[in-house]
PDB file of C-alpha atoms and ligand atoms in Angstrom:
ATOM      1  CA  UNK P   1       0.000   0.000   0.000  1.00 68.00           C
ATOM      2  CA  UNK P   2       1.775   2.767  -1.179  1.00 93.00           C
ATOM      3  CA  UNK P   3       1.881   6.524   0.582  1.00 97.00           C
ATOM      4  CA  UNK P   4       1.835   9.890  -1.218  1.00 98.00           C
ATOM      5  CA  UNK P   5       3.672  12.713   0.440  1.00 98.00           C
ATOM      6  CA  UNK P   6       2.077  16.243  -0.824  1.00 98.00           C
ATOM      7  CA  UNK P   7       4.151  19.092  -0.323  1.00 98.00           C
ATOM      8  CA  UNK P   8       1.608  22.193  -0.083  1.00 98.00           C
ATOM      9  CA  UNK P   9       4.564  24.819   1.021  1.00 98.00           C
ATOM     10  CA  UNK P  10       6.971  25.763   3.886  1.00 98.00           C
ATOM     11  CA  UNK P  11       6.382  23.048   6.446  1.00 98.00           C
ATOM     12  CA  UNK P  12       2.913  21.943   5.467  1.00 98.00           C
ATOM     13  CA  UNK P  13       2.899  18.393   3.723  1.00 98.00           C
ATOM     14  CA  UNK P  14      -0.073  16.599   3.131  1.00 98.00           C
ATOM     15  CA  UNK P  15       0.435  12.756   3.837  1.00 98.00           C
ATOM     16  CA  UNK P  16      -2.043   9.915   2.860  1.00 98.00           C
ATOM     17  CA  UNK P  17      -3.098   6.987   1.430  1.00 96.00           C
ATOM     18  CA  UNK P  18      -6.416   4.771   1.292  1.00 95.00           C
ATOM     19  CA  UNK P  19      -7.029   5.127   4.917  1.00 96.00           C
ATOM     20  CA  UNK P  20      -4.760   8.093   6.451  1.00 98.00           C
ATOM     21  CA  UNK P  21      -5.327  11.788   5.425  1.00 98.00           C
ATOM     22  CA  UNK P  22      -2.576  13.923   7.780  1.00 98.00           C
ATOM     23  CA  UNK P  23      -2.358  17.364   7.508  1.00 98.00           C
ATOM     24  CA  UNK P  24       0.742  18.828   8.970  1.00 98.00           C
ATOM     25  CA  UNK P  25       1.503  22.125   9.710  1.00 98.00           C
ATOM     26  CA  UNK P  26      -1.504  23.535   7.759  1.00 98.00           C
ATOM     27  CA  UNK P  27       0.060  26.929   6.706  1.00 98.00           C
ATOM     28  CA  UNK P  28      -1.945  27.362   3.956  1.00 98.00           C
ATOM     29  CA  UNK P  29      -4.079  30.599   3.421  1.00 98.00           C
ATOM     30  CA  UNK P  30      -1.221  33.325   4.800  1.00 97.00           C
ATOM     31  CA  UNK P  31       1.653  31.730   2.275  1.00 98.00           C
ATOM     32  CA  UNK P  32       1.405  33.189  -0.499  1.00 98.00           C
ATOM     33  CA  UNK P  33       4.031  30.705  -1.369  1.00 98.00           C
ATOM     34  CA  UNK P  34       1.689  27.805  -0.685  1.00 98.00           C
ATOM     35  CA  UNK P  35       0.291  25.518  -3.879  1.00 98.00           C
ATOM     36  CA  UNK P  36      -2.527  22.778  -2.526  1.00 97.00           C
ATOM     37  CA  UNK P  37      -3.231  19.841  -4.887  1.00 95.00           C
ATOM     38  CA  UNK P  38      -5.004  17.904  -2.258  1.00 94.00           C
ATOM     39  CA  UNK P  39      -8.165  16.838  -2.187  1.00 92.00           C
ATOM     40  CA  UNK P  40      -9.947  18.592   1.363  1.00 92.00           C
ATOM     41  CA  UNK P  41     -12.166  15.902   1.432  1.00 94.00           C
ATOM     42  CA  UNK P  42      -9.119  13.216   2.344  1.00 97.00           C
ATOM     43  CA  UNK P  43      -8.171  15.687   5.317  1.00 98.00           C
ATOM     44  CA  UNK P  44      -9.087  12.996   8.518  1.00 98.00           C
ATOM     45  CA  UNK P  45      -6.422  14.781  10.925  1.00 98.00           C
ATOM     46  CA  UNK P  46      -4.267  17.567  11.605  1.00 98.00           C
ATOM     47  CA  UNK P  47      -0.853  17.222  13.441  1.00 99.00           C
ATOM     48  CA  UNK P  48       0.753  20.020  14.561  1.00 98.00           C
ATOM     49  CA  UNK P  49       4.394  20.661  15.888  1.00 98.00           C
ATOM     50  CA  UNK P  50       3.946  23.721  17.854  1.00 98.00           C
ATOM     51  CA  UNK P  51       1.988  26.865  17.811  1.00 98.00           C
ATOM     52  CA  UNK P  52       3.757  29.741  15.937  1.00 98.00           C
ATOM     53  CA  UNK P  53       2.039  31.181  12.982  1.00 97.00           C
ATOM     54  CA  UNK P  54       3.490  29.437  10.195  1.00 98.00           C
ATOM     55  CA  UNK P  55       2.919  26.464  11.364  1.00 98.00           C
ATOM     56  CA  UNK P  56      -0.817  26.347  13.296  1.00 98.00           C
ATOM     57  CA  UNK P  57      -1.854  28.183   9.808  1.00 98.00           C
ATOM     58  CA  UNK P  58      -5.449  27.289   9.310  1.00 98.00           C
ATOM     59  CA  UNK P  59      -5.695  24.610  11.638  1.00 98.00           C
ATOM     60  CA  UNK P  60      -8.632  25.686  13.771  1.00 98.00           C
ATOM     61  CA  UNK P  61     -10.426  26.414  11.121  1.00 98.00           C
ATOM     62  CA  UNK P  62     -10.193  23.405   9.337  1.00 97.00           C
ATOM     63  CA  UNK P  63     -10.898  21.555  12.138  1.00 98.00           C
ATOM     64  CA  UNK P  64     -14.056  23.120  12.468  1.00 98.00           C
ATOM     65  CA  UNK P  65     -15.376  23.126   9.002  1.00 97.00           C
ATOM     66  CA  UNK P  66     -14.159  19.596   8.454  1.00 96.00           C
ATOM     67  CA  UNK P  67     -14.858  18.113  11.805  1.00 96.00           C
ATOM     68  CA  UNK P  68     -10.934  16.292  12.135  1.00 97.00           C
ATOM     69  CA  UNK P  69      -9.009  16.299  15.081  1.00 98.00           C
ATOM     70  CA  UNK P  70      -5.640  18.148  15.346  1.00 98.00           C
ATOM     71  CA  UNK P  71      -3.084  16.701  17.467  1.00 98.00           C
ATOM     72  CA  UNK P  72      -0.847  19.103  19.159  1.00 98.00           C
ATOM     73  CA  UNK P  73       0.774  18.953  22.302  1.00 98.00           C
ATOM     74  CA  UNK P  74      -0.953  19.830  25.649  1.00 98.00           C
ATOM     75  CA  UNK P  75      -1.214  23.508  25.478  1.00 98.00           C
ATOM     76  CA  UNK P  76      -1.592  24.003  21.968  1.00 98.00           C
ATOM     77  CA  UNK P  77      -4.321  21.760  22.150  1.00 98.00           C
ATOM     78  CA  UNK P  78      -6.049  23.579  24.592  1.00 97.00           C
ATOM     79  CA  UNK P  79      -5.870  26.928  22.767  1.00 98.00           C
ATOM     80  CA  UNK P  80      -7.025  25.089  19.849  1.00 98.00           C
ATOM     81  CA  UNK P  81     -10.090  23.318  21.886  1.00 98.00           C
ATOM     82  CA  UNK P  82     -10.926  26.724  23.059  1.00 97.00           C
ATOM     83  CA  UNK P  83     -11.028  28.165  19.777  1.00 97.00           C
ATOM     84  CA  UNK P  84     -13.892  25.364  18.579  1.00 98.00           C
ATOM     85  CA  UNK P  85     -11.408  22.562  16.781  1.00 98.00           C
ATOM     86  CA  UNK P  86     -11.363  19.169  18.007  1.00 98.00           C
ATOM     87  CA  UNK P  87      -8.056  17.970  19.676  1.00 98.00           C
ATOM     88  CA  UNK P  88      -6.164  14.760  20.601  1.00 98.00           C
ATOM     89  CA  UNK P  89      -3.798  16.385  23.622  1.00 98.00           C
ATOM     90  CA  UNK P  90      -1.081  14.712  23.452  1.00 97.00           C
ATOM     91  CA  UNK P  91       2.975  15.604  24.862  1.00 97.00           C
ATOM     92  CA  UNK P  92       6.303  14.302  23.881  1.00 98.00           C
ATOM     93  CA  UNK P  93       7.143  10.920  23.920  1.00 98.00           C
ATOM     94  CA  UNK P  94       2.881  10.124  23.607  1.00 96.00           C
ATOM     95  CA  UNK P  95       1.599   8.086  21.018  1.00 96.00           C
ATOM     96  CA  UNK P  96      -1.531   8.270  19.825  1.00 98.00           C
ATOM     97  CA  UNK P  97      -3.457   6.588  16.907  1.00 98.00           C
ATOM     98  CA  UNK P  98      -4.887   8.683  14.010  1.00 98.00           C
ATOM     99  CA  UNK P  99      -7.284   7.554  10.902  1.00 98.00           C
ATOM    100  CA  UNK P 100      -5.333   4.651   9.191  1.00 98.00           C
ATOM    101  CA  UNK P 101      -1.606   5.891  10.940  1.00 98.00           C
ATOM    102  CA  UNK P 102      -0.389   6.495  14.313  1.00 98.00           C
ATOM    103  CA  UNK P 103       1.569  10.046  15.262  1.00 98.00           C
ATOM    104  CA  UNK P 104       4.144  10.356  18.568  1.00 98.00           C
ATOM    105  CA  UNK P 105       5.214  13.594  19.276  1.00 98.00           C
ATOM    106  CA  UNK P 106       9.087  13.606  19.987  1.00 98.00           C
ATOM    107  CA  UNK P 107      11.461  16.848  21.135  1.00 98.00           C
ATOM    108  CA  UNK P 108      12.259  19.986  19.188  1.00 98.00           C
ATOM    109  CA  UNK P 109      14.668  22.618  20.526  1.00 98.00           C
ATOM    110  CA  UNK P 110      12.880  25.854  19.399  1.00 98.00           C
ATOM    111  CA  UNK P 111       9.824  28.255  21.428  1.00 97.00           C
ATOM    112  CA  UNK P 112       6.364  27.930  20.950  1.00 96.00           C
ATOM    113  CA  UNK P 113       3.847  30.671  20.647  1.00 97.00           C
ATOM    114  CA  UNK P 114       0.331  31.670  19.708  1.00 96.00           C
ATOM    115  CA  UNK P 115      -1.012  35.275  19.704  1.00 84.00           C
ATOM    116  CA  UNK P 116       1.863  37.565  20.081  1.00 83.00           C
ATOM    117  CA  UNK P 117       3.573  35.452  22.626  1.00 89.00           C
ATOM    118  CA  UNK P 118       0.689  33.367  24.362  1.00 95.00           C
ATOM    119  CA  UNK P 119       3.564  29.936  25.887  1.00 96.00           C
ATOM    120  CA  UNK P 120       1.778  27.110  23.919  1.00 96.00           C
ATOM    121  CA  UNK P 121       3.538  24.303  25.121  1.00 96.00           C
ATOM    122  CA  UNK P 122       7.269  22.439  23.974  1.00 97.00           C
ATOM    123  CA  UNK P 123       7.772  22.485  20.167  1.00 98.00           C
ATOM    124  CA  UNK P 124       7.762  19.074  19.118  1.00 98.00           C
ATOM    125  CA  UNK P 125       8.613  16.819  15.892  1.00 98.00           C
ATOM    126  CA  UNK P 126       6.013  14.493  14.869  1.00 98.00           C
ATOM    127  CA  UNK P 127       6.986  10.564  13.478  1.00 98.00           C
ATOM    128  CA  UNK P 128       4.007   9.613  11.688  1.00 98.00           C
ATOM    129  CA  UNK P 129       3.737   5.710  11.150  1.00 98.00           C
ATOM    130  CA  UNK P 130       1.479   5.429   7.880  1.00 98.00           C
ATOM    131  CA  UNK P 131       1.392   1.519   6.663  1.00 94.00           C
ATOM    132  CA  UNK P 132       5.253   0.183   7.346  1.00 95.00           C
ATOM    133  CA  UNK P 133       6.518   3.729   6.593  1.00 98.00           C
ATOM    134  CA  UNK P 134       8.496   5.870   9.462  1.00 98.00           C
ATOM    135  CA  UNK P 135       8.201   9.916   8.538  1.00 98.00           C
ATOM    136  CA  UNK P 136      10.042  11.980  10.458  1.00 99.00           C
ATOM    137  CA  UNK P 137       8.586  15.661  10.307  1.00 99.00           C
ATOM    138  CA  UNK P 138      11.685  17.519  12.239  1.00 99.00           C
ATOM    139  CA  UNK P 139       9.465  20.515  12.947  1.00 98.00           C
ATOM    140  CA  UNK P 140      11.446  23.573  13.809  1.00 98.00           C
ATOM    141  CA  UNK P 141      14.422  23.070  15.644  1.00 98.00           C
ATOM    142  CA  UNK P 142      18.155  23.175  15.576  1.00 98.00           C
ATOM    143  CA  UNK P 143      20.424  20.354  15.006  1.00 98.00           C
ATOM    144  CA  UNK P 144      19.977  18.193  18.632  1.00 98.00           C
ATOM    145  CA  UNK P 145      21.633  15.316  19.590  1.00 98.00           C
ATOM    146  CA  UNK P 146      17.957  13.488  20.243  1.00 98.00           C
ATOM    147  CA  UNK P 147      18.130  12.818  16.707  1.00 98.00           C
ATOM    148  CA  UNK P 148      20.458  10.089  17.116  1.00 98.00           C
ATOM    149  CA  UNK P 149      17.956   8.306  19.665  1.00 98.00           C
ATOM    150  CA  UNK P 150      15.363   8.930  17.032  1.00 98.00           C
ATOM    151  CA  UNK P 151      17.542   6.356  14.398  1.00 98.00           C
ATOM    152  CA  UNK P 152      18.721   4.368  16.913  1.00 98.00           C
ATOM    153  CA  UNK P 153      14.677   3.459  18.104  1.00 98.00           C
ATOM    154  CA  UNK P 154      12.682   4.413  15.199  1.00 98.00           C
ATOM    155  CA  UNK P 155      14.871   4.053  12.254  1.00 98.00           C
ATOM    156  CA  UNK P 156      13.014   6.651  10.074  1.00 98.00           C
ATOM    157  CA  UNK P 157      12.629   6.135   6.213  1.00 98.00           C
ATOM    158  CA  UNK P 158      11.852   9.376   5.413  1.00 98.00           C
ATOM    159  CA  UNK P 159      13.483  12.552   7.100  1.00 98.00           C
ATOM    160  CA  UNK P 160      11.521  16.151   6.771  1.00 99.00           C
ATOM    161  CA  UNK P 161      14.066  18.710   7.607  1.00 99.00           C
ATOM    162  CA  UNK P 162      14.057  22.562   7.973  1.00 98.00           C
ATOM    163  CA  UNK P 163      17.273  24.240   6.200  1.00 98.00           C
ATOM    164  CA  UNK P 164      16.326  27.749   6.239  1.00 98.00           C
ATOM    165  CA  UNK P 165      18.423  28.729   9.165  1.00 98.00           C
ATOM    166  CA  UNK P 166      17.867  31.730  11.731  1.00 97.00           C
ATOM    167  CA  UNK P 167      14.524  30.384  12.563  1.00 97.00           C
ATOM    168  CA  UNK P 168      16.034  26.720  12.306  1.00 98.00           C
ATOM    169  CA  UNK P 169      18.757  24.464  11.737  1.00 98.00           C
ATOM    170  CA  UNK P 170      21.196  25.804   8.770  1.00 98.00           C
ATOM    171  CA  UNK P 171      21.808  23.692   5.438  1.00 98.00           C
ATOM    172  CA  UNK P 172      24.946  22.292   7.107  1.00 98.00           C
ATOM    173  CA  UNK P 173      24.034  21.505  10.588  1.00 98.00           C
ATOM    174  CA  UNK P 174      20.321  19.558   8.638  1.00 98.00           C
ATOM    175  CA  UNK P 175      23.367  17.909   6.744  1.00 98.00           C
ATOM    176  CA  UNK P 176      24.470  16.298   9.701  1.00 98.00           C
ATOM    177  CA  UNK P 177      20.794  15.873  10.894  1.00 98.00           C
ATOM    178  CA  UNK P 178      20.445  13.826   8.191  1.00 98.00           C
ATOM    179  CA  UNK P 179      23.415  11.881   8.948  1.00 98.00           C
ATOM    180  CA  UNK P 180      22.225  11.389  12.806  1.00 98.00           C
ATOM    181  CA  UNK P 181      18.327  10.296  11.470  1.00 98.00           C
ATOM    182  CA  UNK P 182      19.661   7.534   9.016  1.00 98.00           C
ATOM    183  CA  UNK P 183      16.607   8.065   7.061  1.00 98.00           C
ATOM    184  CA  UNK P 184      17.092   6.525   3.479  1.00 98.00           C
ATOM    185  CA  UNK P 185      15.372   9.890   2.062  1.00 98.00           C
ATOM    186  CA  UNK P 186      15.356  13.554   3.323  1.00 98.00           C
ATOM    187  CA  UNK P 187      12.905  15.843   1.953  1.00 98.00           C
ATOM    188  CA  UNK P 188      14.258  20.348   2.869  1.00 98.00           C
ATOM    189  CA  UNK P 189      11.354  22.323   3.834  1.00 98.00           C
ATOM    190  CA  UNK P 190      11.401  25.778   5.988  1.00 98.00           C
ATOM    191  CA  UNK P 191      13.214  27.647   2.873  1.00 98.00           C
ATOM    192  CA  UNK P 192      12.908  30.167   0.416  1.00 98.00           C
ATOM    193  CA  UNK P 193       9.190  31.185   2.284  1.00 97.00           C
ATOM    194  CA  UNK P 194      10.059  34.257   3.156  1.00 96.00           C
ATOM    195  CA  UNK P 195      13.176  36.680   3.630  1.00 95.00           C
ATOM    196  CA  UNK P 196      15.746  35.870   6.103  1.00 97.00           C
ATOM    197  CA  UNK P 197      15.484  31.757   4.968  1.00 98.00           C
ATOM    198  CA  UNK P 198      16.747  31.696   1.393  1.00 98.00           C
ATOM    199  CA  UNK P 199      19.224  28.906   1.089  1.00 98.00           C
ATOM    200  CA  UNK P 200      21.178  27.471  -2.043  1.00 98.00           C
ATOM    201  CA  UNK P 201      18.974  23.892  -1.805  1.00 98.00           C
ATOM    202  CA  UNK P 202      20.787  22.886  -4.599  1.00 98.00           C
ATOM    203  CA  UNK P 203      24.090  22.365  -2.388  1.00 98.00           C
ATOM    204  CA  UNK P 204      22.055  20.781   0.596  1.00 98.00           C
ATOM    205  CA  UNK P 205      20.942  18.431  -1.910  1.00 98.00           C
ATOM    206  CA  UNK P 206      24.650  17.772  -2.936  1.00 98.00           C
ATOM    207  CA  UNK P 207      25.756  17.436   0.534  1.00 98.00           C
ATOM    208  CA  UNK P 208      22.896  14.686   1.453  1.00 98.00           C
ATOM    209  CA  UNK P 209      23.575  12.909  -1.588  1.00 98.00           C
ATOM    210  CA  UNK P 210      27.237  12.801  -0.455  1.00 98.00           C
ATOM    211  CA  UNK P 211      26.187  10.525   2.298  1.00 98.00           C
ATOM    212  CA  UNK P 212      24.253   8.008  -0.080  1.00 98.00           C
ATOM    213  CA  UNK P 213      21.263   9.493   0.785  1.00 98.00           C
ATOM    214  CA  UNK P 214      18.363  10.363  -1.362  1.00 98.00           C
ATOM    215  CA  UNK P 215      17.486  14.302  -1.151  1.00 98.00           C
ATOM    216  CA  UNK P 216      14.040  14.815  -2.484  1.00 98.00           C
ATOM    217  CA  UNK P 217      13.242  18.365  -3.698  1.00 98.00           C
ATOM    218  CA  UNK P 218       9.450  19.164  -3.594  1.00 98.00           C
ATOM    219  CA  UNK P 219       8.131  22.006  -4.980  1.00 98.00           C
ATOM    220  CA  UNK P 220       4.548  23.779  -3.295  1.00 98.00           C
ATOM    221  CA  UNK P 221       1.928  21.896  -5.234  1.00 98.00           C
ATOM    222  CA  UNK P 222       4.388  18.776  -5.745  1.00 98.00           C
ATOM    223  CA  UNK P 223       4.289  15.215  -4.501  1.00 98.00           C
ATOM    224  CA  UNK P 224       5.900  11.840  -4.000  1.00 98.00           C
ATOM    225  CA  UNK P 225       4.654   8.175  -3.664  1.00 97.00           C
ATOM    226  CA  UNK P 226       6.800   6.110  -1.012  1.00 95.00           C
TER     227      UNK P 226
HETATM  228 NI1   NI B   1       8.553  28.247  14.754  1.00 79.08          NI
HETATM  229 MN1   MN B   2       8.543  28.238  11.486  1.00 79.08          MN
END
């Protein structure tokens, strides 16, 4: 049973297959950047990785106009659950099962905000189990030596990375992140959005390569079947 990963923009990817519809990171209508091929009708859950802008996007209210759940952790949740959506609370290191996949929530070194500085909860990374396939969504973060736990238990297949520095990790240090996941394929997102994270993705896509790695370029609007 074979998964698509969509790519809408930034750090929203759209991952699915005949059972499992996960929307993550659903920063769709503010990115002008953003292209969505997917069909809104094969949304059945929203995961989250922590509450800035970018990232909680249009969450809430496709939660309430499609009636999914987003899973976030605990205080991000909350805020969400008080702003209508439906929410699976969940913190790092929880498991918890979604439509046709399962999502646990595992660390991310970065803040986590919602409306102008509101604490919603620790920034997270989210490895979604869809089928016999391991994604690793890396969130925001920097480089962190967690990752190495994260191969060494999960042994990712696929490794979603942000390169755009000064938010994030840098094209270098997501190098080595890469290196740490063992994850057979790494997909660069958090780039080229807006201005302060335009990277040469070209040369991060040497430099994975370099390690016998595939690097997988998406596009907004583009997608790949795993
Ligand atoms: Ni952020
Ligand atoms: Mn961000």
């Amino acid at each position: 049973m074979s998964v698509l990963i969509h790519f809408i923009g930034h750090s929203c990817f759209f991952i699915e297959n005949e059972s499992a519809g996960i929307l993550i990171d659903p920063f769709i209508s503010q990115n002008p950047k953003a292209v969505s091929k997917i069909n809104p009708s094969h949304i059945k859950d929203i995961v989250l990785t922590h509450g800035h802008s970018d990232h909680l996007g249009d969450a809430i209210p496709l939660s309430v106009k499609i009636g999914c759940k987003i899973t976030a952790t605990f205080e991000l949740a909350d805020f969400c659950a008080n702003q209508g959506a439906k929410v699976n609370a969940v913190n790092l290191g929880g498991s918890i099962k979604l439509n046709g996949a399962s999502v646990k929530l595992l660390p991310a070194f970065h803040s986590s905000s919602v409306m102008g500085g509101k604490y919603s909860g620790m920034p997270a990374a989210a490895l979604i189990s869809v089928g016999d396939l391991k994604i690793y969504h890396a969130g925001d973060t920097c480089l962190h030596s967690e990752m190495k736990v994260v191969k060494e238990v999960y042994k990712p297949d696929v490794a979603i990375l942000p390169i755009g520095s000064l938010y994030t990790m840098d094209p270098d240090d997501a190098v080595v992140a890469a290196d740490w996941l063992g994850a057979a394929t790494v997909i660069p997102m958090h780039y080229n959005t807006f201005s302060g994270i335009e990277v040469d993705v070209l040369d991060f896509k040497d430099k994975v390569e370099k390690l016998g790695k595939r690097c997988l370029i998406l596009n907004p609007g583009e997608s790949t079947q795993m």
